[in-house]
Tab-separated table of C-alpha atoms and ligand atoms in Angstrom:
chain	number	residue	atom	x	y	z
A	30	UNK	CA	-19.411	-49.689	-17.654
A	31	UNK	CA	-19.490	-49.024	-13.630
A	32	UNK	CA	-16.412	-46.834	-14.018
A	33	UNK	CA	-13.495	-45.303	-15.491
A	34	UNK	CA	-10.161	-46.753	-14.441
A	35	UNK	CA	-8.779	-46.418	-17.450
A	36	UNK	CA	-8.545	-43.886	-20.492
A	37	UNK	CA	-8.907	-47.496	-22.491
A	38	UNK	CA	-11.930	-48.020	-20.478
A	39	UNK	CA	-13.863	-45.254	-22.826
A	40	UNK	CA	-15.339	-46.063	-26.371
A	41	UNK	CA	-16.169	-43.572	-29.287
A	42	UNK	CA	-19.681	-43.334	-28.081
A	43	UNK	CA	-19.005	-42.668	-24.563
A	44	UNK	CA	-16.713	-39.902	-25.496
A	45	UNK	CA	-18.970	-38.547	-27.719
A	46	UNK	CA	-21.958	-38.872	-24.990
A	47	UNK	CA	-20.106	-37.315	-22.432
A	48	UNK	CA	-18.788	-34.705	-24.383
A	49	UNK	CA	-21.953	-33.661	-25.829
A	50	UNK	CA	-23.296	-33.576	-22.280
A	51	UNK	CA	-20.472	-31.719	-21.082
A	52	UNK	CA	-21.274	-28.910	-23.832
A	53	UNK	CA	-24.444	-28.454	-22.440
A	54	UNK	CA	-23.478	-28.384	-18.614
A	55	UNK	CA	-20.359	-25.699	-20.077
A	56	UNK	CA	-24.032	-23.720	-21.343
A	57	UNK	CA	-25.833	-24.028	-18.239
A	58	UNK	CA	-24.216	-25.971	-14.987
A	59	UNK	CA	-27.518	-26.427	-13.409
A	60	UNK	CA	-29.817	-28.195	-15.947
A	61	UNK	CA	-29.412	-31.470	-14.196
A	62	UNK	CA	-29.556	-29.600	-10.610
A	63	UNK	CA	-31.155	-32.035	-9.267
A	64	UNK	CA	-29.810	-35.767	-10.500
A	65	UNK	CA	-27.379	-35.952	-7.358
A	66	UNK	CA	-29.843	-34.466	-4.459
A	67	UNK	CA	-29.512	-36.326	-1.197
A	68	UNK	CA	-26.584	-37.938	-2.234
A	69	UNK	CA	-23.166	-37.756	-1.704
A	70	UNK	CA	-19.842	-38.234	-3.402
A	71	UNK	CA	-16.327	-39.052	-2.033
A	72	UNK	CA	-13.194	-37.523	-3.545
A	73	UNK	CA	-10.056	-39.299	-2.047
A	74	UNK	CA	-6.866	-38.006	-3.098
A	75	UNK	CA	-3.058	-38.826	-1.551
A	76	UNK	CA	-1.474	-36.396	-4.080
A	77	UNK	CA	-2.153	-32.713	-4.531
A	78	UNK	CA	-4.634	-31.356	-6.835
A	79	UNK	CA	-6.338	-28.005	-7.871
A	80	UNK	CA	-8.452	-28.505	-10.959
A	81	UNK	CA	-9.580	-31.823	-10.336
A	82	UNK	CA	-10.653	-30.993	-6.889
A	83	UNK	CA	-12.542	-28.356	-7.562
A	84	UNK	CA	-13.780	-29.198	-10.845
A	85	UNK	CA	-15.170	-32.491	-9.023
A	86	UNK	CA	-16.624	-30.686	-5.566
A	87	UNK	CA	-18.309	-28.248	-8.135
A	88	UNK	CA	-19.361	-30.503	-10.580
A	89	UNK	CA	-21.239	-32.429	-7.234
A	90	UNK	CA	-22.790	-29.113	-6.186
A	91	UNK	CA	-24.181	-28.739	-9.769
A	92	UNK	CA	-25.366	-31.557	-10.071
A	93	UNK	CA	-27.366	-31.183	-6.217
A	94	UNK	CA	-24.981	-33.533	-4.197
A	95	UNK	CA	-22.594	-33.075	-1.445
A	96	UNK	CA	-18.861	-33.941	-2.480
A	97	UNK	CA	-17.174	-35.536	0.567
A	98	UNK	CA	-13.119	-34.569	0.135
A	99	UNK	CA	-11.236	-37.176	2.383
A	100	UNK	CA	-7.179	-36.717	2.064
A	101	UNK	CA	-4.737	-39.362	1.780
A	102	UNK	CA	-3.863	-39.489	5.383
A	103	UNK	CA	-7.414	-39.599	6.990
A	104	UNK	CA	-8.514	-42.606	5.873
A	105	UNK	CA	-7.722	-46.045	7.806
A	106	UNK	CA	-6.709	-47.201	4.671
A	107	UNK	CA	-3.300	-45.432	6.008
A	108	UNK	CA	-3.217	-47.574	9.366
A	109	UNK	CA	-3.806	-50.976	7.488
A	110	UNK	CA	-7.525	-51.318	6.573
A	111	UNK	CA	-7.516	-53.221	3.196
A	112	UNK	CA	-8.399	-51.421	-0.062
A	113	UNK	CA	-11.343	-53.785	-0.459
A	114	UNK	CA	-12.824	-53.350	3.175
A	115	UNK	CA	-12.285	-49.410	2.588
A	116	UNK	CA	-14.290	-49.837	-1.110
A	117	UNK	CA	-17.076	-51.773	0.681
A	118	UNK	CA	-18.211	-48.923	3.242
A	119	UNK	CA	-17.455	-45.404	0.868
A	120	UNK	CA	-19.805	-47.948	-1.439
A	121	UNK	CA	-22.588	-47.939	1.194
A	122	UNK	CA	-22.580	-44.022	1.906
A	123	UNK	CA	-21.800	-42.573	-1.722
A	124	UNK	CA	-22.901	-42.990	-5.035
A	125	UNK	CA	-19.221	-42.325	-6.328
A	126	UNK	CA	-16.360	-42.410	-5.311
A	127	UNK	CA	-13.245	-40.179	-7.449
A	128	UNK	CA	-9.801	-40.958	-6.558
A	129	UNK	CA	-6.159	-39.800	-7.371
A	130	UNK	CA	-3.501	-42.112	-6.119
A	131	UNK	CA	-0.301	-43.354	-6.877
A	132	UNK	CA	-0.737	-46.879	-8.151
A	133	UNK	CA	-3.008	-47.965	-10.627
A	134	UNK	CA	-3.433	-51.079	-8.891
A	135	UNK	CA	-4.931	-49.280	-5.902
A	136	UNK	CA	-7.441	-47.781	-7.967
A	137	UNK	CA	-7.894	-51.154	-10.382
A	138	UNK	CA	-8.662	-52.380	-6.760
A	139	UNK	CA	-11.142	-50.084	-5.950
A	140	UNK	CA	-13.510	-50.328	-8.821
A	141	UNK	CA	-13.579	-53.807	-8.254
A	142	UNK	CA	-14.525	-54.069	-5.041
A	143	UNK	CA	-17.010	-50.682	-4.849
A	144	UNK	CA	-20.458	-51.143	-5.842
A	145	UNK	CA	-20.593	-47.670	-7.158
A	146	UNK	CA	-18.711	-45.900	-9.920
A	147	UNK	CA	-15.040	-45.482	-9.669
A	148	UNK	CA	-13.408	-42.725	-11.353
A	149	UNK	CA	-9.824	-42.084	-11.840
A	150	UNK	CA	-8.890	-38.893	-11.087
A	151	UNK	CA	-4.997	-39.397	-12.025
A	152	UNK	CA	-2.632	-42.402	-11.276
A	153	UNK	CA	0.864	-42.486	-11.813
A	154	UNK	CA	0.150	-44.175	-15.435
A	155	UNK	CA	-3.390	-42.030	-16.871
A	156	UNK	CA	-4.688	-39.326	-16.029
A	157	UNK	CA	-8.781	-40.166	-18.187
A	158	UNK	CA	-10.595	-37.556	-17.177
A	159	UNK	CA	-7.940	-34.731	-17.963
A	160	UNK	CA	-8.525	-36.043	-21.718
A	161	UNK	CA	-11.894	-35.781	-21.697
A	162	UNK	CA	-11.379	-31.968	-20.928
A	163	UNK	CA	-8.921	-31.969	-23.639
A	164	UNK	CA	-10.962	-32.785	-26.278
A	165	UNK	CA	-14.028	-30.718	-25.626
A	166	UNK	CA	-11.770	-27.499	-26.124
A	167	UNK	CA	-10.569	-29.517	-29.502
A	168	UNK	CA	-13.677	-29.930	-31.105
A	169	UNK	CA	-14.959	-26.818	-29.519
A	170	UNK	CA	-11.594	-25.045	-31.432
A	171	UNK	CA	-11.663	-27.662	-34.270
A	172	UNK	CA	-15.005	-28.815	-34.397
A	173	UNK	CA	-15.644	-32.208	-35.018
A	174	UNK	CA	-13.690	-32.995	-38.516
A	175	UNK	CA	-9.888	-33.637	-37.617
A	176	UNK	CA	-9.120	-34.604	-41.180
A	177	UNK	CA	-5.746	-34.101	-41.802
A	178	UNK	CA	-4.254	-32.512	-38.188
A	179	UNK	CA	-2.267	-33.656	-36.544
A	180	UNK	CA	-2.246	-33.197	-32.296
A	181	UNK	CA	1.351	-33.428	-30.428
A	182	UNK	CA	2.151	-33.929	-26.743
A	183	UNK	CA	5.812	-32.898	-26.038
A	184	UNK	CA	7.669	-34.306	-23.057
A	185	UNK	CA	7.719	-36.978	-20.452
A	186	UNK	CA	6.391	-39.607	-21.637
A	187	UNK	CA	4.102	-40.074	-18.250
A	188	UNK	CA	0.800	-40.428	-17.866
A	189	UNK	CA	-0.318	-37.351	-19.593
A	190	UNK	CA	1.457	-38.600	-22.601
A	191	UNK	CA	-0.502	-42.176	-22.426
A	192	UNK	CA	-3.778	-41.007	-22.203
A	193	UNK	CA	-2.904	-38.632	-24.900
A	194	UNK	CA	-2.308	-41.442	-26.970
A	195	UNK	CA	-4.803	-43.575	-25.488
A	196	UNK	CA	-7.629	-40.746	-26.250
A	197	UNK	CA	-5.868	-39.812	-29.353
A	198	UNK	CA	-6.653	-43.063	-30.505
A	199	UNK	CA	-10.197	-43.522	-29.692
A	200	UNK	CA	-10.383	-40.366	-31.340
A	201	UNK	CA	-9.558	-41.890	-34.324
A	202	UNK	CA	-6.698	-38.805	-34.586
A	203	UNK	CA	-3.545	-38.318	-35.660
A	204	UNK	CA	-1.412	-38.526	-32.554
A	205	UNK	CA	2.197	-37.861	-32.344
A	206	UNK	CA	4.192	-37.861	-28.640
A	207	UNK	CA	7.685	-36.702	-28.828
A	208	UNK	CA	9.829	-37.492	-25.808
A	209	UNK	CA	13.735	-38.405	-25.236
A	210	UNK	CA	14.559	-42.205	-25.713
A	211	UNK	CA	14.711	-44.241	-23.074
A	212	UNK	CA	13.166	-43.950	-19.412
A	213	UNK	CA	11.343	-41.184	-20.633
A	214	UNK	CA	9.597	-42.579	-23.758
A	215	UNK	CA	6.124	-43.992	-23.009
A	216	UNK	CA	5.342	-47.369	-21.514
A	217	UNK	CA	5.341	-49.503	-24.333
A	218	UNK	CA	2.668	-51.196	-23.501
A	219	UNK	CA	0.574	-48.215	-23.434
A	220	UNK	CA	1.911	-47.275	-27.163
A	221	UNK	CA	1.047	-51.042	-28.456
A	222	UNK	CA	-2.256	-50.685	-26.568
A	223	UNK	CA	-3.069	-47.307	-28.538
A	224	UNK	CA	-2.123	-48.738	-31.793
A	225	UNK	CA	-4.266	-51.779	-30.864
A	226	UNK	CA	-7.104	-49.250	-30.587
A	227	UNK	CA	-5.752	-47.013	-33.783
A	228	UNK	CA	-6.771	-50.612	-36.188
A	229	UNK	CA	-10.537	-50.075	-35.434
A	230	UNK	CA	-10.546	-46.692	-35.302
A	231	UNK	CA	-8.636	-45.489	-38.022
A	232	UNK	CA	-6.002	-43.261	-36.139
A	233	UNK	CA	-2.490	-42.856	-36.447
A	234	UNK	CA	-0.264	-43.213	-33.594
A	235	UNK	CA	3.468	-42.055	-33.806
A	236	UNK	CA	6.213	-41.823	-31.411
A	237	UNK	CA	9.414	-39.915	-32.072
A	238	UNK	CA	12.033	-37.837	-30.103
A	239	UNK	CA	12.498	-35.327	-32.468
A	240	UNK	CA	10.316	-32.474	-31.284
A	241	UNK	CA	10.702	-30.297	-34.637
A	242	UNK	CA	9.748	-32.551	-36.934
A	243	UNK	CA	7.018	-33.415	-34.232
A	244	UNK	CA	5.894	-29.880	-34.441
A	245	UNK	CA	5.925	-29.257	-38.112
A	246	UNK	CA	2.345	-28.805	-39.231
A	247	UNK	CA	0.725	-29.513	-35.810
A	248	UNK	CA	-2.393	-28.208	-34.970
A	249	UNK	CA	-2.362	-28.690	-31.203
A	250	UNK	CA	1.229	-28.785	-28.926
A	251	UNK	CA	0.367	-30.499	-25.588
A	252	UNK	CA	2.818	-30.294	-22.443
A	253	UNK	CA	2.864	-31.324	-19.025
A	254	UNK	CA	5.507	-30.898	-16.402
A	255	UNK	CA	8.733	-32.512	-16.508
A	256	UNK	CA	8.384	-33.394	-12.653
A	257	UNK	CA	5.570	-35.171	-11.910
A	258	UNK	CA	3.785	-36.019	-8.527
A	259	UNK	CA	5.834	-38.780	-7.033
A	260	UNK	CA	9.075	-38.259	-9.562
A	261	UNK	CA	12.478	-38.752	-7.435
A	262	UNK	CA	13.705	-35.513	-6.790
A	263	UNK	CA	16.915	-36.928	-7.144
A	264	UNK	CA	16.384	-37.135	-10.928
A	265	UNK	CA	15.683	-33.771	-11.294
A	266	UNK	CA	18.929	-32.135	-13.182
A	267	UNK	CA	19.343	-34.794	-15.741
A	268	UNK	CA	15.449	-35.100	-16.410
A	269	UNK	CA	15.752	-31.581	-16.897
A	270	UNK	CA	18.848	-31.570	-19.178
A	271	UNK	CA	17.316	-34.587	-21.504
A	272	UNK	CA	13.938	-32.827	-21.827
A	273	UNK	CA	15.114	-28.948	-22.562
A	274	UNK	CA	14.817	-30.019	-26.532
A	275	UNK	CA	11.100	-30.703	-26.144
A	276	UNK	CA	10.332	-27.184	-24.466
A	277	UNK	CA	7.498	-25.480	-26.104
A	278	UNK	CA	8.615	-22.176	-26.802
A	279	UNK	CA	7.768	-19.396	-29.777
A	280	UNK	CA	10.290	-21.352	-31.982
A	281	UNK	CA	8.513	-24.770	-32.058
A	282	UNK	CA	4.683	-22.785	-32.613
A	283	UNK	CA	5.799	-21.581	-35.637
A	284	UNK	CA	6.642	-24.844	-36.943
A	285	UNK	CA	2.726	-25.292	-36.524
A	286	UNK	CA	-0.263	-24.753	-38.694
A	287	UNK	CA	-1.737	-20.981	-38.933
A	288	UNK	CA	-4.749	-22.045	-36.734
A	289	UNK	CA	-3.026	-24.220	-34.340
A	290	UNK	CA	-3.466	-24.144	-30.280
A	291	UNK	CA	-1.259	-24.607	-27.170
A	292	UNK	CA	-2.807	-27.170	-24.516
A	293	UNK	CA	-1.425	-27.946	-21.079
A	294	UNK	CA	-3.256	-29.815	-18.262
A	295	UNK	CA	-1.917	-27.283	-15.752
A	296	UNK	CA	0.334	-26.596	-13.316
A	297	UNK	CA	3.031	-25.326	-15.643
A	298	UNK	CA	6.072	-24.062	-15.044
A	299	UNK	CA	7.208	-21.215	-17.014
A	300	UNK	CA	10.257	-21.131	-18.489
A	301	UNK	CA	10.850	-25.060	-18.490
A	302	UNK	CA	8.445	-27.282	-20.266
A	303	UNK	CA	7.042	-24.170	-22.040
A	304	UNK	CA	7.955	-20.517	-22.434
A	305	UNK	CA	5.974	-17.823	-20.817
A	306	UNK	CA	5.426	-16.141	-24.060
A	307	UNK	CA	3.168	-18.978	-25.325
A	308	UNK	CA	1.632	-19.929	-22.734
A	309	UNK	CA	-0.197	-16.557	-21.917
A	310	UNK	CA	-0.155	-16.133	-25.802
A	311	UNK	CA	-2.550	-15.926	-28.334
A	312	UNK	CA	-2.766	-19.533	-29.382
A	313	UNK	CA	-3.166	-20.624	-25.836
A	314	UNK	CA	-6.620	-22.486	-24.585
A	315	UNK	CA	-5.253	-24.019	-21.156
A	316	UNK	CA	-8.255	-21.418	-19.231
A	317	UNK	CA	-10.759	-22.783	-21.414
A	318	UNK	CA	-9.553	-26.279	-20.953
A	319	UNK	CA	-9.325	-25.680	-17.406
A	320	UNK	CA	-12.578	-25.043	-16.941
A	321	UNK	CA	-13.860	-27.664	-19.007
A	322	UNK	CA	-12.790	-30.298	-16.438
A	323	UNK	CA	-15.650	-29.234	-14.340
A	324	UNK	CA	-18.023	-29.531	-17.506
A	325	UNK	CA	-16.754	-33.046	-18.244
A	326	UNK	CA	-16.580	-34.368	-14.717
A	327	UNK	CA	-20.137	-33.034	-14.255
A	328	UNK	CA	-21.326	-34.870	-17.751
A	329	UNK	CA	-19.270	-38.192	-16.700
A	330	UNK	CA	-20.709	-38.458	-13.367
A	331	UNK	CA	-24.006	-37.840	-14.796
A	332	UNK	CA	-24.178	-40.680	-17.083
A	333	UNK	CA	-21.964	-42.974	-14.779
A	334	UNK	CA	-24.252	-42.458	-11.870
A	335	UNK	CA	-27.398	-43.273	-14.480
A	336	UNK	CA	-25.779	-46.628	-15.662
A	337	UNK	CA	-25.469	-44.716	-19.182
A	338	UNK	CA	-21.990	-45.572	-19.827
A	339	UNK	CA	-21.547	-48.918	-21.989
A	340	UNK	CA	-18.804	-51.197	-21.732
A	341	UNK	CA	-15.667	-50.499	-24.733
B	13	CP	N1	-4.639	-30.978	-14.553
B	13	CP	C1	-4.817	-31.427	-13.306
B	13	CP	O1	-5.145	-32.598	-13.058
B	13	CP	O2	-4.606	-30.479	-12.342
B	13	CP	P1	-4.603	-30.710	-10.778
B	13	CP	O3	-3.393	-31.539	-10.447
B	13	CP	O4	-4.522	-29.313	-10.210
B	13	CP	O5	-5.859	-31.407	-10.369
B	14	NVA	N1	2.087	-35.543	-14.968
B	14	NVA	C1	1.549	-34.680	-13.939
B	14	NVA	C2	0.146	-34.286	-14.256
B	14	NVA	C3	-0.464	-33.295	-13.304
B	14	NVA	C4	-1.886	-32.976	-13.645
B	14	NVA	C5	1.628	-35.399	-12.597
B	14	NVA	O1	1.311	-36.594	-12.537
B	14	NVA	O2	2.017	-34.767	-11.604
């Protein structure tokens, strides 16, 4: 595999390649100081980011390159240069090229015409390398026997919620996302695509809207913001209204298991998609997790750079 579009993209043995890597870079970030030295990688992003911008410019360093951040509006991709033509020249000055963009397409469009690896760095539909962070702090909490837990995203059902599914699945997990009906339920494409996935792997995917049964027995509730990069403002009060239910607040963790964690990709807002009180709680991981998405982008641009990765 040249890249990762696509949460999909990844099999069981990639994930548990680059997570094993990862767990060694989280030990010491410089053991492979020198696997990126004289080389260069781009970082284009046309939305706002603060993990995976610096979790990517430091994984880079790390790993002895030079990350080359170029925002949305300073490429001629802006002023009408095709996607392809743009692909062709980052391709013949870096050895990868990480991207966050609206439109999967654009980025679908990318790794097909770069020579080098293209990694999504969030789309309007996945968010990949956000799960891979996700799960080191898992089996780091968990360790590797999931037998009999069960891991719950709460809220939109947007890209967070699909690659939660998505990785869920690979996994092999029991993976629940409860969001309201409707416009806000997950692309059902993405849910058939998961359960596609859940056959050879053994997992079981579930979609509901109740969020207490959702919670009952959980060992991990997931959030993510109710407003998304790129969301209409204008559908701000009655997103807000439908999603209050699915809040993650004291009441729904002690629906949960004795051991069980809060997760959040970060940024949150306090107060709507979870309370304050949890999320600087006890139970809470989302520092650890955090800082795991420098550990896995290192490990995943590591093995994507040597060829390592093999096609799902
Ligand atoms: N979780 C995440 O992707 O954060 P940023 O938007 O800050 O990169
Ligand atoms: N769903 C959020 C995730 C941010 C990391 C967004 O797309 O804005």
């Amino acid at each position: 595999m040249k890249d990762l579009l696509h949460t999909a993209d990844l099999s069981r043995p990639d994930v548990d390649l680059i997570l094993s890597t990862a767990a060694e870079f989280a030990e010491d970030p410089l053991r492979a100081h020198s696997s990126l030295a004289h080389r260069t990688v781009a970082i284009y992003m046309t939305k706002p980011s603060t993990r995976t911008r610096l979790a990517s410019e430091t994984a880079v360093a790390h790993l002895g390159g030079t990350p080359i951040f170029i925002r949305g509006d300073e490429l001629q991709l802006g002023r009408g240069e095709t996607i392809s033509d743009t692909a062709r020249i980052i391709s013949g000055f870096a050895s990868a090229l990480i991207v966050r963009t609206y439109a999967q397409s654009d980025v679908d469009e990318l790794g097909r015409a770069a020579s080098i690896p293209v990694i999504n760095a969030l789309t309007d539909d996945d968010h990949p390398t956000q799960l891979l962070a996700d799960w080191l702090t898992i089996q780091e909490t968990f360790g590797t026997d999931i037998t009999g837990r069960k891991f719950v995203y709460l809220g939109d059902g947007n890209n967070m919620s699909h690659a939660w599914l998505i990785m869920g699945a690979i996994m092999g997990a029991h993976v629940v996302a409860a969001t309201p009906e409707g416009k806000w339920a997950p692309d059902l494409i993405v849910v058939a695509k998961a359960k596609e996935i859940a056959l050879e792997t053994g997992a079981t995917i579930e979609v509901t809207h109740d969020p207490e049964s959702a919670a009952k027995d959980a060992s991990v509730l997931y959030t993510d913001v109710w407003m998304s990069m790129g969301d209409p403002e204008s559908e701000r009060l009655e997103k807000t209204k439908v999603l209050m239910p699915f809040a993650v607040n004291a009441e729904l963790m002690n629906l949960t298991v004795s051991d069980s964690i809060f997760m959040h990709c970060l940024p949150a807002h306090r107060g709507e998609e979870v309370a304050a009180e949890v999320i600087d709680g006890p139970r809470s991981v989302v520092w650890r997790e955090a800082l795991h998405r420098r550990t896995t982008i290192q490990s995943l641009l590591y093995h994507l750079v040597r060829g390592e990765i093999k096609v799902r």
